[in-house]
XYZ file of C-alpha atoms in Angstrom:
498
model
C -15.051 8.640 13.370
C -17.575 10.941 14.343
C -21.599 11.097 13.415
C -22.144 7.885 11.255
C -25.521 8.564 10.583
C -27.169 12.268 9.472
C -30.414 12.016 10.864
C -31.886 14.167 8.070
C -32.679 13.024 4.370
C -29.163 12.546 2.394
C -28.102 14.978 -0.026
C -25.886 14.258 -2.957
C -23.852 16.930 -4.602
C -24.901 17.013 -8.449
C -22.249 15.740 -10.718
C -22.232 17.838 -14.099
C -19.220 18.683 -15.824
C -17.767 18.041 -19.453
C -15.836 14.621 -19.933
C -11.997 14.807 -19.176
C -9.871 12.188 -19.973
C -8.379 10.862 -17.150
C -5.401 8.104 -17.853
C -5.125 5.561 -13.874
C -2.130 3.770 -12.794
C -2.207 0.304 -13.290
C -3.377 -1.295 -10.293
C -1.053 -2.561 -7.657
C -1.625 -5.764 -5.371
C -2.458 -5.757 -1.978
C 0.856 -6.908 0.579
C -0.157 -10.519 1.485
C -2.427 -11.170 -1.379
C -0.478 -11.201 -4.361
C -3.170 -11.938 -6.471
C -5.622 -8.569 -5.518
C -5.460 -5.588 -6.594
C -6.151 -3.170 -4.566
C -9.453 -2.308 -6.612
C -9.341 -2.086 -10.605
C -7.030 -0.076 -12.680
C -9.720 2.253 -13.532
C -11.064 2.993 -10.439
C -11.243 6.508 -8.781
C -8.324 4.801 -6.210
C -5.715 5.523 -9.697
C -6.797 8.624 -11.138
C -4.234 11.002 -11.775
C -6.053 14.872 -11.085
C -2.941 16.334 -11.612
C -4.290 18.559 -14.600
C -8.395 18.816 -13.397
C -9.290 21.922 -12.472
C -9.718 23.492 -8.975
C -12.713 23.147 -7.915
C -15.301 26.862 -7.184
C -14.855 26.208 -3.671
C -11.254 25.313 -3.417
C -10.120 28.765 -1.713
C -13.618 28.301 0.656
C -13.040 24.479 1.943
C -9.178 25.049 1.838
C -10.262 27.526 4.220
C -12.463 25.343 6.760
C -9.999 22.859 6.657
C -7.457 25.266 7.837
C -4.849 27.050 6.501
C -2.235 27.234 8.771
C -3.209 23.779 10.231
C -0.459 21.563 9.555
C -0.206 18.012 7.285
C -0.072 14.960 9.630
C 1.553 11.397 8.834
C -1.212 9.748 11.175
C 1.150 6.518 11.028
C 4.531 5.288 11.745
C 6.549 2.645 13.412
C 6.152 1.361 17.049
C 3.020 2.265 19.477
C 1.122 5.105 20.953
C -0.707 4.311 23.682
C -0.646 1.271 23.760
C -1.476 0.487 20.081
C 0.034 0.605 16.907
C 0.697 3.665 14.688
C -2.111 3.558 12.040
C -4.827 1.232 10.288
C -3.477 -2.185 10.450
C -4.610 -4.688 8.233
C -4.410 -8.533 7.761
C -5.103 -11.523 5.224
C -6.288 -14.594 5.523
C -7.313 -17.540 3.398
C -10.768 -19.084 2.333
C -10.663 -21.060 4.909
C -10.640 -18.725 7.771
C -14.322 -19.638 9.829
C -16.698 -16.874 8.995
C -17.966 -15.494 12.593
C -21.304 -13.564 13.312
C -21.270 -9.522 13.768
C -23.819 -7.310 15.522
C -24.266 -3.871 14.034
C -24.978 -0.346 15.647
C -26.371 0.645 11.781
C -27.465 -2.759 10.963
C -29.280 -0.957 7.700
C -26.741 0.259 6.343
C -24.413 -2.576 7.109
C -23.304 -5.821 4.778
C -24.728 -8.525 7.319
C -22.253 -11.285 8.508
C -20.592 -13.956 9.158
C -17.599 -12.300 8.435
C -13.983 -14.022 8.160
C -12.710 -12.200 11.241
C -9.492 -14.294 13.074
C -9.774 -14.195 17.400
C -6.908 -11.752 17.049
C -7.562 -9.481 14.668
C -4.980 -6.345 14.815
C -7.058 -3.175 16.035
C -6.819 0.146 15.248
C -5.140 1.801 18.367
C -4.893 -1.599 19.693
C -7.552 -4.315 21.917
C -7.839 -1.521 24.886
C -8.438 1.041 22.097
C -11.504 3.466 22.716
C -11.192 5.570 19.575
C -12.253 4.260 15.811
C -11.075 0.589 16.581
C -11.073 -0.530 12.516
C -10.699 -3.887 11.501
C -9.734 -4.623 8.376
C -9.392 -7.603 6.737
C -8.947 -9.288 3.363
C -9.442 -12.774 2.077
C -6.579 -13.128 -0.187
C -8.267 -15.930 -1.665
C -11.471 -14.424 -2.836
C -10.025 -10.833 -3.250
C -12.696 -9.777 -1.170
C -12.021 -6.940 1.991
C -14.247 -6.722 4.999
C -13.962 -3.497 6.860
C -15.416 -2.899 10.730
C -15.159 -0.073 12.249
C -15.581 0.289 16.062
C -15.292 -3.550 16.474
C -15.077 -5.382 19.904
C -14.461 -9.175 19.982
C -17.128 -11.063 22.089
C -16.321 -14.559 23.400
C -13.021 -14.752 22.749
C -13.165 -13.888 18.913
C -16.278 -15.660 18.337
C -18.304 -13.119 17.623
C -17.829 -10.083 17.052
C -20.000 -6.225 17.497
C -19.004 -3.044 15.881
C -20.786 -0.167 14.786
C -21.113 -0.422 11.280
C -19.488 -3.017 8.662
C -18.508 -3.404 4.863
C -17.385 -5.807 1.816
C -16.155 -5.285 -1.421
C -15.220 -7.482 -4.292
C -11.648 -6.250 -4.866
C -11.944 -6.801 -8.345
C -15.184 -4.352 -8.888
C -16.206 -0.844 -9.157
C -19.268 -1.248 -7.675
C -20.057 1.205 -5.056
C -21.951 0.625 -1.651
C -25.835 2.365 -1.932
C -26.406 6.342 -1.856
C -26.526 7.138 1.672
C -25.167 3.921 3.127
C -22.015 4.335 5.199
C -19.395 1.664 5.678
C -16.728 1.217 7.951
C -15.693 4.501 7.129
C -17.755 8.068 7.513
C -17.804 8.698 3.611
C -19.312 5.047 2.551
C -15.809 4.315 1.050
C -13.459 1.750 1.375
C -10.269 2.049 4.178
C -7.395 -0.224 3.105
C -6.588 1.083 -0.731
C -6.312 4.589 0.579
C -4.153 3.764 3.332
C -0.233 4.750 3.157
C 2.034 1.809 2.813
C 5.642 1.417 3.813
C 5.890 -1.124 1.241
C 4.736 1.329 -1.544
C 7.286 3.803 -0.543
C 10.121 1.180 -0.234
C 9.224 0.892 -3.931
C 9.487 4.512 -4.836
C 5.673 5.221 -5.880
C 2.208 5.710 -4.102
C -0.339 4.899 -7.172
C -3.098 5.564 -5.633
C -5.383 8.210 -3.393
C -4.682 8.799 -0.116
C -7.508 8.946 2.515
C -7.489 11.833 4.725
C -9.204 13.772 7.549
C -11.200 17.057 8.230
C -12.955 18.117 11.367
C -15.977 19.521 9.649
C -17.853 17.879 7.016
C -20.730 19.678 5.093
C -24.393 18.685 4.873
C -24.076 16.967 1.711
C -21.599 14.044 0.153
C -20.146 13.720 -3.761
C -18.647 10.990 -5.304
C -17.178 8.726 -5.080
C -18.668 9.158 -1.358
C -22.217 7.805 -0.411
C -22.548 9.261 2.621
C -22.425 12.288 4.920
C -21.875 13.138 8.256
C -22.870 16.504 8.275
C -20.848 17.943 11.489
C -20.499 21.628 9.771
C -22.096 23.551 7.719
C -22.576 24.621 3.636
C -18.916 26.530 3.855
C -17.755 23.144 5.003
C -16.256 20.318 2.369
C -18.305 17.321 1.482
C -17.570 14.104 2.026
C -15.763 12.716 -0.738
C -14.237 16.292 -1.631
C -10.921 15.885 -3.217
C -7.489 17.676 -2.466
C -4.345 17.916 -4.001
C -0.766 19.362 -3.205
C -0.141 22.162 -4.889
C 1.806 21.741 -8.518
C 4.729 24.259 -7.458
C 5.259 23.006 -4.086
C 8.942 22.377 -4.122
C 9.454 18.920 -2.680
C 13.591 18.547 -3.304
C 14.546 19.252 0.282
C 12.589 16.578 1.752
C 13.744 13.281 2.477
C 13.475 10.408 -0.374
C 10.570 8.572 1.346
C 8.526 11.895 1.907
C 8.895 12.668 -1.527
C 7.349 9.611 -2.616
C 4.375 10.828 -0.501
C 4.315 14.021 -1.440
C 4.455 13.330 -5.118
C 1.737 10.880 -4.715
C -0.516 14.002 -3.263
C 0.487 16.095 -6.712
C -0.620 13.681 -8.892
C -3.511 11.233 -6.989
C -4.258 13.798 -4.626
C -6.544 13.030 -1.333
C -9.731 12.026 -0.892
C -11.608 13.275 2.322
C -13.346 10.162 4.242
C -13.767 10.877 7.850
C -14.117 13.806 10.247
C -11.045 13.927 12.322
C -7.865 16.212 12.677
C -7.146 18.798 10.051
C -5.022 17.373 6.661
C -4.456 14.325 8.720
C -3.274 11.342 6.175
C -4.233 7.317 6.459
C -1.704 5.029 6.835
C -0.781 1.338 8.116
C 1.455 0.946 10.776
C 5.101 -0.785 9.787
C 8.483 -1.123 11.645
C 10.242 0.394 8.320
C 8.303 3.827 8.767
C 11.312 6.404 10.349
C 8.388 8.165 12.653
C 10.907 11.868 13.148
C 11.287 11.863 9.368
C 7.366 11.719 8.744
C 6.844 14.505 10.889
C 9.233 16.736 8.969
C 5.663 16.455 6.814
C 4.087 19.038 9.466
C 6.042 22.000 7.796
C 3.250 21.838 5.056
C 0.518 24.034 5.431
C -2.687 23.770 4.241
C -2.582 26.657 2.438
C -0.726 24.462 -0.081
C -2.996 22.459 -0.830
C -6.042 23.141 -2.967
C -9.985 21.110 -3.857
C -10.162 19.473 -7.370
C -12.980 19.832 -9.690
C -13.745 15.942 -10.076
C -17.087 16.244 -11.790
C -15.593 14.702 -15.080
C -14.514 11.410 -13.597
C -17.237 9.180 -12.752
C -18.467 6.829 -15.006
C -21.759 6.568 -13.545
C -23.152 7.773 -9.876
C -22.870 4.054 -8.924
C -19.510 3.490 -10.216
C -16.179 3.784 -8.798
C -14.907 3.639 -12.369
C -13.378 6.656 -14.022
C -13.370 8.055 -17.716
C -10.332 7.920 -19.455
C -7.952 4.858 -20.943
C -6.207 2.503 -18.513
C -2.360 2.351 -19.220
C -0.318 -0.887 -18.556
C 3.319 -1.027 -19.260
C 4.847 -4.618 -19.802
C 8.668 -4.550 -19.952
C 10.798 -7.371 -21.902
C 14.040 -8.026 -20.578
C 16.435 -7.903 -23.856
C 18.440 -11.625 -23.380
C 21.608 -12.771 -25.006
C 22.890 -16.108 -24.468
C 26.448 -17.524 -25.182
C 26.568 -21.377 -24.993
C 29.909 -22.708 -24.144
C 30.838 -26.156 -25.381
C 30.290 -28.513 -22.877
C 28.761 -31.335 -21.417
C 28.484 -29.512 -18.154
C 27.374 -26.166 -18.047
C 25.448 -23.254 -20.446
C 26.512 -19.437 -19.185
C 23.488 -16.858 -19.553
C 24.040 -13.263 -19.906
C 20.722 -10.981 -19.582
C 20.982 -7.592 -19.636
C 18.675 -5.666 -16.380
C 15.332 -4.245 -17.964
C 14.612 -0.772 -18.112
C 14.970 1.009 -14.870
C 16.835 -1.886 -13.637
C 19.861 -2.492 -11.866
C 19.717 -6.302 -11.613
C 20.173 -8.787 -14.644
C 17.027 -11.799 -14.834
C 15.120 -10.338 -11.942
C 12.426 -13.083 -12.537
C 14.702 -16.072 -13.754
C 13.179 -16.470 -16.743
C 15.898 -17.292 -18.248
C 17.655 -19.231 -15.737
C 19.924 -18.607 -12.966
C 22.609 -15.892 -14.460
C 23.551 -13.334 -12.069
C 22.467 -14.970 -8.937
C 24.351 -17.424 -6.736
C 23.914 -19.048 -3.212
C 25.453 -16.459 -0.588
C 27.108 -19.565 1.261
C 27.932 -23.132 0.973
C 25.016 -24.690 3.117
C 22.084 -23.189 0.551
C 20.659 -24.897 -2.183
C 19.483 -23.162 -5.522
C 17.615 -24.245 -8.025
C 15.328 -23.042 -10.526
C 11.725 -24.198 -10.723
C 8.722 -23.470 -13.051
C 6.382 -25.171 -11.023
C 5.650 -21.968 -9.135
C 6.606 -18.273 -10.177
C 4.349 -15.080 -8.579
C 4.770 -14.028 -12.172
C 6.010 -15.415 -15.416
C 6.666 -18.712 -15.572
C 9.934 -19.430 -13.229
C 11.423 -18.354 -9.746
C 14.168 -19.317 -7.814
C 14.057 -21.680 -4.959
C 16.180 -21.890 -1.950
C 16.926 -24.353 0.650
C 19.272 -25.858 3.296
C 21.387 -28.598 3.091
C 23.018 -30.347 6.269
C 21.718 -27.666 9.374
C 18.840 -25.345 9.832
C 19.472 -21.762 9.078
C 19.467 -18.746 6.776
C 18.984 -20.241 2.860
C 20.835 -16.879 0.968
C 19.926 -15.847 -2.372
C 22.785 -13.277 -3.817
C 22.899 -11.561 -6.851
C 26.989 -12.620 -7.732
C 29.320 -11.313 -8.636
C 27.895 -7.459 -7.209
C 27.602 -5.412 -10.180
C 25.885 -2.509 -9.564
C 28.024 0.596 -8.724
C 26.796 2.763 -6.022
C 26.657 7.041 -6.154
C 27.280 8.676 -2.560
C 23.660 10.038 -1.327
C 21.988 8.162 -4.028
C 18.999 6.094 -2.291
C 18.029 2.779 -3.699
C 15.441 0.529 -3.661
C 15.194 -3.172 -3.240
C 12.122 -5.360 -3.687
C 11.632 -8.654 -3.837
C 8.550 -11.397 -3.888
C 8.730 -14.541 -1.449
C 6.904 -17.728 -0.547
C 8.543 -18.933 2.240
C 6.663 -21.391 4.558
C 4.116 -19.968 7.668
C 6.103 -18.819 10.597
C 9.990 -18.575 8.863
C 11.951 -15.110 8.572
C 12.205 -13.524 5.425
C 14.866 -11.079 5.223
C 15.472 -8.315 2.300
C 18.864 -7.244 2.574
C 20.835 -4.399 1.209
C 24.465 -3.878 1.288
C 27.064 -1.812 0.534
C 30.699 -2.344 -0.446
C 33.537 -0.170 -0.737
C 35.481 -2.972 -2.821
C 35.314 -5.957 -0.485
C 34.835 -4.264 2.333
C 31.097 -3.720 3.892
C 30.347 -0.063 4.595
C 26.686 -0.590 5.858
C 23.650 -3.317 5.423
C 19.842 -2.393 5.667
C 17.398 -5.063 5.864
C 13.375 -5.249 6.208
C 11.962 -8.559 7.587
C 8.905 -10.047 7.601
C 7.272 -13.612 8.843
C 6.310 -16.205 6.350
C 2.665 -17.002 5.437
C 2.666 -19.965 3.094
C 1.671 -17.270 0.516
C 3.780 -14.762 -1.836
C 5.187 -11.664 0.279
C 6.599 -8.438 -1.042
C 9.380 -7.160 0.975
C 10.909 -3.740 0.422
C 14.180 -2.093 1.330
C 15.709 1.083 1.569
C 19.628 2.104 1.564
C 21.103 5.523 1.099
C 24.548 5.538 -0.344
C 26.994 6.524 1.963
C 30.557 6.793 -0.488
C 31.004 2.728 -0.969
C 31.443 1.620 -4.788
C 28.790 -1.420 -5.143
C 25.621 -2.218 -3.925
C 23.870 -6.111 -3.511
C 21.114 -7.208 -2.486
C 20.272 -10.642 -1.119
C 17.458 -12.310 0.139
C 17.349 -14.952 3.474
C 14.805 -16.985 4.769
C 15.215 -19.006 8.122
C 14.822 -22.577 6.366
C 14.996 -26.474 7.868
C 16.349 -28.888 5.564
C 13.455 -30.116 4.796
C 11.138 -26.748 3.663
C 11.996 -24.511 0.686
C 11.327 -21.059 -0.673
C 10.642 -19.354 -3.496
C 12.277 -15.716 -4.238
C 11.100 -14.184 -7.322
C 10.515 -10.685 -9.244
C 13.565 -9.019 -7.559
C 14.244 -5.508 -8.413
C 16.799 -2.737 -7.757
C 16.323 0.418 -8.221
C 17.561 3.912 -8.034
C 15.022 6.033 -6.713
């Protein structure tokens, strides 16, 4: 991050333009904190600009950006020196002790304590000497707190950085004109960050932050601040970009086209001086890094500045004009009761866009079984991450893997077709959770993929991948590492071809 303050009065780029109607995505929550979105619905974060206009200067900042200059994944799976690949993020709870910060731009800071763990990932890692962002959200409050070029001081007591930031999850409210934040534009890191998760579920909803190394005088919303490093032929902070409409994405891989159709329709949203066209993202295991740089045979000449000018709802407002659009899908249930003393047999038909039957066991346990004789199943509506019911899993006799299969495997696989599987978890602090995808050529196994992440005590989403390679089914399970005295709850499965 380069040039936090400007030194020189701040100059806002004047907003007039006739109202557009602009319809956001409905917002998504934030890995780890199931019950925060990652801002409102109808914030700037889920506008769709795929039909504003360019913007006057589009050819002009296009230009400075660079044309030939290439797009950059700035994230991916293991480490670069040293550190990880990306903005890392973490969660805790309310209860996490709030620890004092010293600011370089105390004035244009949120003052502490802030709820900061000892060990705190860091961007580029603890011997880090570029950007170092922290960022953190209390999963509790649905509130983020955002450092950027934080050190720990006695041990993770304390902590200094050069400039800090909070937001109420849950509001549009934007930081004051001129103030920076963490980041160079004033604007929050985490929702514009790329997600492995989100493209394990086959859609980015949101804008993606993004890089430039000059930055004009000046800053426009939803920005509220400037860094001025170049000059008037320069972008603004806060200048948005999108991928050009015609840009033929078929002969890149499933997961880049996810990206890449997230950049037609959300666009980017320039928040930093850095590398040219370079995009945001959080580091993950599941990120395939030789794939993501098959995204450097874009040019910048593809992509072009959006006229944004109808959006905001007011100049302190992250909120957009336009209707917010939810979809709520019923599943469509028959049920056949047998008589007997003994048992009822369900039948529910998958949603729309579904490949699994009672993803959320709403209506019991149909279509799902225990995927060996040592786990217990059960249904319980004392705890569901939505609806009313989810499924819980244990052990009975030995420590191990509790297995949650959807039985008998129904869904018929298509050679090359890639599929998606999702599922939500509260398994207890510290056990594996394990998504797993598999496919069959009858009963034989032709290949597994699985994604695995560590309990927290809270719901998880955990996100798969698989590309057919000429089986005839596909299932998906879920394991967690269980004694036999915890349980876990699985629920809002889904799979999906993508």
């Amino acid at each position: 991050m380069s040039l936090r303050r400007s030194g020189a009065a701040l100059v806002a780029v004047a907003l007039v333009a006739t109202i557009q109607v602009v319809t956001p995505s409905q917002a998504s929550p934030v890995p780890g904190a199931p019950a925060c979105p990652a801002f409102p619905a109808d914030s700037f974060w889920r506008a769709d600009v795929s039909t504003l206009p360019a913007h006057p200067m589009s050819s002009t900042w296009v230009t400075s950006v660079g044309t030939t200059a290439r797009l950059k994944a700035d994230f991916g799976s293991g480490t670069w020196d040293g550190g990880p690949i990306g903005i890392p993020f973490t969660t805790v709870s309310v209860a996490q002790p709030r620890v004092p910060v010293s600011f370089d731009y105390a004035d244009e800071s949120d003052a502490g304590p802030y709820p900061i763990p000892p060990n705190a990932p860091i961007e580029g890692g603890p011997a880090s000497t570029g950007d170092r962002h922290v960022l953190v959200v209390d999963r509790d409050a649905c509130r983020l707190w955002e450092l950027y070029s934080a050190y720990p001081q006695n041990g993770g007591t304390a902590w200094s950085a050069g400039s800090g930031a909070t937001w109420d999850m849950r509001s549009n409210a934007m930081r004051p004109a001129g103030w920076t934040s963490a980041d160079a534009a004033g604007l929050p890191i985490l929702p514009g960050l790329v997600r492995y998760d989100e493209v394990a579920s086959g859609s980015i909803d949101h804008v993606i932050r993004f890089t430039a190394p000059r930055t004009a005088n000046a800053y426009v919303w939803p920005a509220s601040h400037k860094a001025a490093t170049g000059g008037a032929s320069d972008p603004p902070m806060g200048a948005w970009f999108r991928l050009n409409a015609g840009f033929d994405i078929s002969g890149y891989s499933a997961e880049n086209q996810v990206i890449l159709r997230a950049l037609k329709k959300h666009g980017m949203v320039l928040a930093d001086n850095g590398s040219s066209w370079f995009m945001s993202g959080a580091p993950d295991p599941g990120w395939n890094d030789e794939d993501l740089n098959r995204l450097r045979n874009i040019p910048g000449s593809m992509f072009e500045a959006v006229d944004v000018s109808s959006l905001p709802q007011s100049s302190t407002s992250y909120a957009v004009n336009g209707p917010v659009t939810t979809t709520t899908v019923t599943p469509t249930t028959s049920t056949t009761a047998t008589t007997s003393t003994t048992s009822t047999t369900s039948t529910t038909v998958p949603p729309a866009g579904q490949l699994v039957a009672n993803p959320g066991f709403e209506t019991g346990l149909g279509g799902w079984n225990t995927g060996d004789s040592r786990t217990t199943l059960a249904r319980t509506c004392r705890v569901a991450h939505s609806g009313g019911c989810s499924a819980e899993i244990g052990r009975r006799q030995s420590a191990g893997d509790a297995v949650l299969d959807d039985s008998p495997n129904s869904v018929t696989s298509s050679a090359a077709a890639v599929y998606g599987g999702s599922a939500w978890v509260k398994a207890p602090a510290g056990r594996s959770v394990t998504l797993r995808l598999r496919e069959y050529r009858g009963s034989r196994l032709v290949q597994a993929r699985t994604s695995t992440v560590t309990g927290t005590g809270s719901w998880q989403q955990v996100n798969v991948l698989l590309t057919a390679g000429g089986g005839t089914s596909v299932s998906i399970d879920v394991l967690v590492s269980l004694t036999t005295t915890l349980k876990a709850q699985v629920d809002d499965l889904s799979l999906r071809r993508m």
